[in-house]
CSV table of C-alpha atoms in Angstrom, one decimal:
chain,number,residue,atom,x,y,z
P,931,MET,CA,-41.3,-31.1,-15.2
P,932,GLY,CA,-38.6,-29.1,-13.3
P,933,ARG,CA,-38.8,-27.0,-10.3
P,934,VAL,CA,-39.4,-23.3,-10.6
P,935,LYS,CA,-36.1,-21.5,-9.8
P,936,LYS,CA,-36.4,-18.5,-7.6
P,937,GLU,CA,-34.3,-15.6,-8.8
P,938,GLU,CA,-31.7,-14.4,-6.4
P,939,ASP,CA,-31.5,-10.8,-5.4
P,940,LEU,CA,-27.9,-9.9,-6.1
P,941,GLY,CA,-28.2,-6.3,-4.9
P,942,PRO,CA,-28.0,-3.2,-7.1
P,943,GLU,CA,-26.7,-3.4,-10.6
P,944,ALA,CA,-23.4,-1.6,-10.9
P,945,ASP,CA,-24.3,0.2,-14.1
P,946,GLU,CA,-27.8,1.2,-13.1
P,947,ASN,CA,-27.8,2.5,-9.5
P,948,TRP,CA,-24.4,4.2,-9.0
P,949,LYS,CA,-24.7,7.9,-9.7
P,950,SER,CA,-21.0,8.6,-10.0
P,951,LYS,CA,-19.0,7.8,-13.1
P,952,ASP,CA,-15.6,9.2,-11.9
P,953,PRO,CA,-13.6,6.4,-10.2
P,954,LYS,CA,-12.8,8.5,-7.1
P,955,ALA,CA,-16.4,9.7,-6.6
P,956,LEU,CA,-17.6,6.1,-7.3
P,957,ALA,CA,-15.2,4.8,-4.6
P,958,HIS,CA,-16.6,7.3,-2.1
P,959,GLU,CA,-20.2,6.5,-3.1
P,960,ILE,CA,-19.6,2.8,-2.7
P,961,ALA,CA,-17.8,3.3,0.7
P,962,THR,CA,-20.6,5.4,2.1
P,963,PHE,CA,-23.4,3.3,0.6
P,964,MET,CA,-25.9,2.1,3.3
P,965,GLY,CA,-24.4,4.3,6.1
P,966,GLY,CA,-20.8,3.4,5.7
P,967,GLU,CA,-18.1,6.0,6.4
P,968,TRP,CA,-15.3,7.3,4.2
P,969,PRO,CA,-12.0,6.6,6.1
P,970,THR,CA,-9.9,9.5,7.2
P,971,ARG,CA,-6.1,9.4,7.2
P,972,PRO,CA,-4.1,10.0,10.3
P,973,VAL,CA,-1.9,13.0,10.5
P,974,ARG,CA,1.6,12.0,9.4
P,975,LYS,CA,4.4,12.9,11.9
P,976,VAL,CA,7.1,12.3,9.2
P,977,GLN,CA,6.6,13.5,5.7
P,978,LEU,CA,8.2,12.3,2.5
P,979,ALA,CA,10.4,14.9,0.8
P,980,ALA,CA,10.0,15.3,-2.9
P,981,ASP,CA,13.7,16.4,-3.4
P,982,GLY,CA,15.5,14.5,-6.0
P,983,VAL,CA,12.4,12.6,-7.2
P,984,PRO,CA,12.8,11.3,-10.8
P,985,THR,CA,10.7,13.3,-13.3
P,986,GLY,CA,10.8,10.9,-16.2
P,987,ASP,CA,9.1,7.5,-16.2
P,988,GLU,CA,12.1,5.6,-17.4
P,989,GLU,CA,14.3,7.1,-14.6
P,990,LEU,CA,11.5,6.2,-12.1
P,991,PHE,CA,11.2,2.6,-13.3
P,992,GLU,CA,15.0,2.2,-13.2
P,993,MET,CA,15.5,3.7,-9.7
P,994,THR,CA,12.5,2.0,-8.0
P,995,MET,CA,12.6,-1.2,-10.1
P,996,LEU,CA,8.9,-0.7,-10.5
P,997,ASN,CA,7.1,-3.3,-12.5
P,998,PRO,CA,4.6,-1.5,-14.7
P,999,THR,CA,2.7,-4.6,-15.7
P,1000,LEU,CA,-0.1,-4.1,-13.1
P,1001,LEU,CA,-0.6,-0.5,-14.1
P,1002,SER,CA,-0.7,-1.2,-17.8
P,1003,GLU,CA,-3.8,-3.4,-17.4
P,1004,MET,CA,-5.8,-0.4,-15.9
P,1005,SER,CA,-7.6,2.4,-17.6
P,1006,LEU,CA,-5.9,5.8,-17.3
P,1007,LYS,CA,-8.4,7.2,-14.8
P,1008,THR,CA,-8.2,4.0,-12.7
P,1009,ARG,CA,-4.4,4.1,-12.9
P,1010,PHE,CA,-4.2,7.6,-11.5
P,1011,LEU,CA,-6.6,6.8,-8.7
P,1012,PHE,CA,-4.8,3.6,-7.8
P,1013,LEU,CA,-1.4,5.4,-7.7
P,1014,GLU,CA,-2.9,8.3,-5.7
P,1015,VAL,CA,-4.3,5.9,-3.1
P,1016,TYR,CA,-1.2,3.7,-2.9
P,1017,LEU,CA,1.1,6.7,-2.6
P,1018,GLU,CA,-1.0,8.0,0.2
P,1019,ASP,CA,-0.8,4.6,1.9
P,1020,LEU,CA,2.9,4.4,1.3
P,1021,GLN,CA,3.4,7.8,2.9
P,1022,ASP,CA,1.3,6.8,5.9
P,1023,VAL,CA,3.3,3.6,6.5
P,1024,TYR,CA,6.6,5.4,5.7
P,1025,SER,CA,5.8,7.8,8.5
P,1026,GLU,CA,5.1,4.9,10.9
P,1027,VAL,CA,8.5,3.3,10.0
P,1028,MET,CA,10.4,6.6,10.5
P,1029,GLU,CA,8.6,7.3,13.8
P,1030,THR,CA,10.0,4.0,15.2
P,1031,LEU,CA,13.6,4.8,14.0
P,1032,LYS,CA,16.1,4.7,16.8
P,1033,GLY,CA,19.7,4.9,15.4
P,1034,ASP,CA,19.6,2.5,12.5
P,1035,LYS,CA,16.9,0.2,14.0
P,1036,VAL,CA,13.1,0.2,13.2
P,1037,THR,CA,10.4,-2.0,14.5
P,1038,TYR,CA,9.7,-5.2,12.7
P,1039,ASP,CA,5.9,-4.6,12.6
P,1040,SER,CA,6.1,-1.2,10.9
P,1041,LEU,CA,8.8,-2.3,8.4
P,1042,ARG,CA,6.8,-5.5,7.5
P,1043,LYS,CA,3.7,-3.3,6.8
P,1044,PHE,CA,5.8,-1.1,4.5
P,1045,LYS,CA,7.4,-4.0,2.7
P,1046,HIS,CA,4.0,-5.6,2.0
P,1047,LEU,CA,2.6,-2.4,0.6
P,1048,ALA,CA,5.7,-1.7,-1.5
P,1049,ILE,CA,5.9,-5.2,-2.9
P,1050,SER,CA,2.1,-5.2,-3.8
P,1051,LEU,CA,2.8,-2.2,-6.1
P,1052,ALA,CA,6.0,-3.9,-7.3
P,1053,PHE,CA,8.4,-1.3,-5.9
P,1054,ASN,CA,11.1,-3.9,-5.9
P,1055,ALA,CA,14.1,-1.7,-5.0
P,1056,VAL,CA,12.7,-0.5,-1.6
P,1057,SER,CA,11.3,-3.9,-0.9
P,1058,ASP,CA,14.8,-5.4,-1.3
P,1059,VAL,CA,16.1,-2.9,1.2
P,1060,CYS,CA,13.4,-4.0,3.7
P,1061,GLN,CA,14.3,-7.7,3.0
P,1062,GLN,CA,18.0,-7.0,3.7
P,1063,ALA,CA,16.9,-5.7,7.1
P,1064,PHE,CA,14.9,-8.8,7.8
P,1065,ASP,CA,17.8,-11.0,6.7
P,1066,LYS,CA,20.0,-9.4,9.3
P,1067,THR,CA,17.5,-9.9,12.1
P,1068,ASP,CA,17.4,-12.7,14.6
P,1069,PHE,CA,13.8,-13.6,15.0
P,1070,ASP,CA,14.2,-16.5,17.6
P,1071,PRO,CA,13.7,-14.4,20.7
P,1072,PHE,CA,10.6,-12.8,19.2
P,1073,PRO,CA,8.0,-15.4,18.4
P,1074,GLU,CA,4.9,-14.3,16.4
P,1075,VAL,CA,2.1,-13.4,18.7
P,1076,ALA,CA,-0.3,-12.9,15.8
P,1077,PRO,CA,0.3,-13.3,12.1
P,1078,ASP,CA,3.2,-11.1,11.2
P,1079,GLU,CA,3.4,-9.4,14.6
P,1080,ARG,CA,6.6,-9.6,16.7
P,1081,PRO,CA,6.3,-7.0,19.5
P,1082,GLY,CA,9.7,-5.7,20.6
P,1083,CYS,CA,11.5,-7.0,17.6
P,1084,VAL,CA,13.7,-4.4,15.8
P,1085,CYS,CA,15.5,-4.7,12.5
P,1086,PRO,CA,18.8,-2.9,11.4
P,1087,LEU,CA,17.8,-0.7,8.5
P,1088,ASP,CA,20.1,0.9,5.9
P,1089,VAL,CA,18.4,4.2,6.4
P,1090,LYS,CA,20.2,5.9,3.6
P,1091,ALA,CA,19.1,3.3,1.0
P,1092,PHE,CA,15.6,3.2,2.5
P,1093,THR,CA,15.1,7.0,2.3
P,1094,GLN,CA,16.7,7.2,-1.2
P,1095,GLN,CA,14.2,4.6,-2.5
P,1096,THR,CA,11.2,6.2,-0.9
């Protein structure tokens, strides 16, 4: 004779209780479930320009060195939502980097955030530009005060290459 196993309440079933079927509406519904709030984006002080942006996918992949493997695993609707959100995030962090630009130097903290975001989407070309800036930086006088935070640390950025890749 075994013990009677109590069934665990795992919360609502994903297929049964969510009203939205569109990925964007579903994300909003999940975020606001049980009183949560949908995040609002800050107003960007520096906007990305769309001048000279590649129009073909092959040209885009070649210029950005984008690795399409991650995107190929997603459904078409999810892919568009993913790119929309990531591109919004990239624009927000790009604005932060450009706000800190003084001459050819930017803050380590803003550039680190941008690089992490760019590499997570596999935009390897702009990530390489960020890495070159880190390679030229002497970190010794700026110890980490928290993971990946170095207040006062600035990195020499190749602004032309950076803006060309973004």
